Amino acid sequence: METKIKYTDWQMNEIPVSEINAIKQYQKRYFVDGKEIKSELFINQEYDSTYYYINGREDVQQILRDNPNAHFSFSYENSGYEISETLHYENAILIDKMVYVDETEPDGASICWAKVKFKDDAEKVVEVEKYYNVNGERKYLFYYDSDGNCEKIYGEDDVTEDVWPSQIGIRPDVTFTWEGFEYYRHALPLIPEK
């Protein structure tokens, strides 16, 4: 087993150990046989938090016994999509998680990001963004209200106009329709149904 430690800035650029005292925020990243297993975040030379890169939730409880404020990241495939989750714990209690949904084909583009809060073992999706891509380029960003309905559609390139969903089918100059965009109309489900 080969273990390596790398220091990186926030943009993941590697930095020499001799320079970390001059950097406001950096990560100390641990690798075993080339695979990252954890990273420690330092802000103003003070330890802030640790992210563990795990294979699944089975490793969580063991790590929480030693580090009850740990963060975890893991990925899995579901219905042809790559799902990544980041779990945040405080005092060994799950506080929130981030969910990222990426296409596996054709170009691995991101299609969804969500923040989920936990309180009294109840899960509540509090923020969602969905993305529609054409040929690997983002064309639309969909943003949702607190009820999970699409609130605004942002054109993400120079030629695509922003759309207010309340105007779809009402104003003749709004050419966007929900046909073919059913997944984007509401915040849930996070993973498209095939």
Coordinates of C-alpha atoms in Angstrom, one line a residue:
M1 CA 0.0 0.0 0.0
E2 CA 1.4 3.3 -1.0
T3 CA 0.2 6.4 0.9
K4 CA 0.7 9.9 -0.4
I5 CA -0.3 13.3 1.0
K6 CA -0.9 16.3 -1.3
Y7 CA -1.6 19.9 -0.5
T8 CA -4.0 21.8 -2.8
D9 CA -5.6 25.2 -2.9
W10 CA -9.3 25.6 -3.3
Q11 CA -9.1 25.2 -7.1
M12 CA -7.3 21.9 -6.6
N13 CA -3.9 23.2 -7.7
E14 CA -1.1 21.4 -5.9
I15 CA 1.0 23.6 -3.6
P16 CA 4.3 22.8 -2.0
V17 CA 4.3 22.3 1.8
S18 CA 6.7 25.3 2.2
E19 CA 3.9 27.6 0.9
I20 CA 0.9 26.4 3.0
N21 CA 1.5 29.0 5.7
A22 CA 1.0 31.8 3.1
I23 CA -2.4 30.4 1.9
K24 CA -5.6 31.3 3.6
Q25 CA -7.5 28.1 2.7
Y26 CA -6.0 24.8 1.6
Q27 CA -6.7 21.1 1.7
K28 CA -4.5 18.3 2.9
R29 CA -5.4 15.3 0.8
Y30 CA -4.7 11.7 1.6
F31 CA -4.3 9.0 -1.1
V32 CA -3.8 5.2 -0.8
D33 CA -2.7 3.5 -3.9
G34 CA -3.7 6.5 -6.0
K35 CA -7.3 6.7 -4.6
E36 CA -8.2 9.7 -2.4
I37 CA -9.5 8.5 0.9
K38 CA -10.0 11.8 2.8
S39 CA -9.2 15.5 2.7
E40 CA -8.8 17.9 5.6
L41 CA -9.8 21.6 5.1
F42 CA -7.7 24.3 6.8
I43 CA -8.7 27.9 7.0
N44 CA -6.3 30.5 8.3
Q45 CA -4.0 27.7 9.4
E46 CA -6.7 26.2 11.6
Y47 CA -8.3 22.8 11.0
D48 CA -11.9 23.2 9.8
S49 CA -13.3 19.8 8.7
T50 CA -12.6 16.4 7.2
Y51 CA -14.2 14.9 4.1
Y52 CA -14.0 11.1 3.8
Y53 CA -14.4 9.5 0.4
I54 CA -16.1 6.2 1.0
N55 CA -17.6 3.4 -1.0
G56 CA -21.1 3.6 0.6
R57 CA -22.9 4.4 3.8
E58 CA -21.6 1.3 5.5
D59 CA -18.4 3.1 6.6
V60 CA -20.1 6.1 8.1
Q61 CA -20.9 4.9 11.7
Q62 CA -17.4 3.6 12.3
I63 CA -15.8 6.9 11.3
L64 CA -18.4 9.0 13.2
R65 CA -17.2 7.3 16.5
D66 CA -13.8 8.9 16.0
N67 CA -14.9 12.1 14.2
P68 CA -18.6 13.0 15.0
N69 CA -18.4 16.2 12.8
A70 CA -17.2 14.4 9.7
H71 CA -18.3 14.9 6.1
F72 CA -18.6 12.0 3.6
S73 CA -18.7 11.8 -0.1
F74 CA -19.6 8.7 -2.2
S75 CA -20.9 8.0 -5.6
Y76 CA -23.1 5.3 -7.2
E77 CA -24.9 4.6 -10.4
N78 CA -28.7 4.7 -10.6
S79 CA -30.8 4.3 -13.8
G80 CA -27.8 5.2 -16.0
Y81 CA -26.9 8.3 -14.0
E82 CA -23.9 8.9 -11.8
I83 CA -25.2 10.1 -8.4
S84 CA -22.8 11.7 -5.9
E85 CA -23.8 12.5 -2.3
T86 CA -22.0 14.6 0.3
L87 CA -23.2 14.0 3.9
H88 CA -22.6 16.6 6.7
Y89 CA -22.7 15.5 10.3
E90 CA -22.6 17.5 13.5
N91 CA -22.2 15.5 16.8
A92 CA -22.8 12.3 14.8
I93 CA -26.3 13.6 13.6
L94 CA -26.9 13.9 9.9
I95 CA -27.6 17.7 9.3
D96 CA -27.8 17.9 5.5
K97 CA -26.6 16.4 2.3
M98 CA -25.9 17.6 -1.2
V99 CA -26.9 15.4 -4.2
Y100 CA -25.4 15.7 -7.6
V101 CA -26.8 13.9 -10.6
D102 CA -24.7 13.6 -13.7
E103 CA -25.3 11.9 -17.1
T104 CA -23.1 8.9 -17.7
E105 CA -23.6 9.3 -21.5
P106 CA -22.8 11.0 -23.8
D107 CA -20.6 13.5 -22.1
G108 CA -21.1 13.2 -18.3
A109 CA -22.8 16.6 -18.0
S110 CA -24.4 17.7 -14.7
I111 CA -28.2 17.7 -14.8
C112 CA -29.2 18.3 -11.1
W113 CA -27.9 19.6 -7.8
A114 CA -30.0 19.5 -4.6
K115 CA -29.5 20.4 -0.9
V116 CA -31.5 18.3 1.5
K117 CA -31.8 19.2 5.2
F118 CA -32.6 16.7 8.0
K119 CA -34.5 17.5 11.2
D120 CA -35.9 14.9 13.6
D121 CA -35.2 12.2 11.0
A122 CA -37.3 14.0 8.5
E123 CA -35.8 14.8 5.1
K124 CA -36.7 18.1 3.3
V125 CA -35.4 19.1 0.0
V126 CA -34.6 22.9 0.4
E127 CA -32.9 23.9 -2.8
V128 CA -32.7 22.4 -6.3
E129 CA -31.2 23.4 -9.6
K130 CA -31.6 21.4 -12.7
Y131 CA -29.6 21.8 -15.9
Y132 CA -30.5 21.1 -19.6
N133 CA -27.5 20.6 -21.8
V134 CA -27.1 20.4 -25.6
N135 CA -23.9 18.9 -27.0
G136 CA -22.2 19.2 -23.6
E137 CA -23.0 22.9 -23.2
R138 CA -25.5 24.1 -20.6
K139 CA -28.6 25.7 -22.3
Y140 CA -31.0 26.1 -19.4
L141 CA -30.8 26.4 -15.7
F142 CA -34.1 25.6 -13.9
Y143 CA -34.7 27.1 -10.5
Y144 CA -37.6 26.0 -8.1
D145 CA -39.7 27.6 -5.4
S146 CA -40.2 26.2 -1.9
D147 CA -43.1 24.1 -3.1
G148 CA -40.9 22.4 -5.8
N149 CA -42.5 24.1 -8.8
C150 CA -40.3 25.7 -11.5
E151 CA -40.0 29.3 -10.6
K152 CA -37.6 30.6 -13.3
I153 CA -35.8 29.2 -16.4
Y154 CA -32.5 30.9 -17.1
G155 CA -31.0 30.9 -20.6
E156 CA -27.4 30.0 -20.1
D157 CA -26.0 31.1 -23.4
D158 CA -26.0 34.3 -25.5
V159 CA -29.1 33.3 -27.6
T160 CA -31.4 31.6 -25.1
E161 CA -33.8 33.9 -23.3
D162 CA -34.9 33.6 -19.7
V163 CA -38.4 32.2 -19.3
W164 CA -41.0 32.8 -16.5
P165 CA -43.0 29.5 -16.4
S166 CA -46.2 31.4 -15.7
Q167 CA -45.9 32.8 -19.2
I168 CA -45.5 29.5 -21.0
G169 CA -48.6 29.0 -23.3
I170 CA -49.9 32.5 -22.4
R171 CA -47.6 34.9 -24.2
P172 CA -47.1 34.2 -27.9
D173 CA -43.5 35.4 -27.9
V174 CA -42.6 32.6 -25.3
T175 CA -41.7 29.6 -27.5
F176 CA -40.6 27.3 -24.7
T177 CA -43.0 24.4 -23.9
W178 CA -42.9 21.7 -21.2
E179 CA -43.1 19.0 -24.0
G180 CA -39.8 17.0 -23.7
F181 CA -39.0 18.9 -20.5
E182 CA -41.3 17.0 -18.0
Y183 CA -38.4 16.2 -15.7
Y184 CA -37.6 19.9 -15.3
R185 CA -41.1 21.1 -14.5
H186 CA -40.8 20.2 -10.8
A187 CA -37.9 19.8 -8.4
L188 CA -38.7 16.2 -7.7
P189 CA -37.7 13.6 -8.7
L190 CA -34.0 14.4 -8.6
I191 CA -33.2 11.4 -10.8
P192 CA -35.0 11.3 -14.2
E193 CA -37.3 8.4 -14.7
K194 CA -36.4 6.3 -17.7

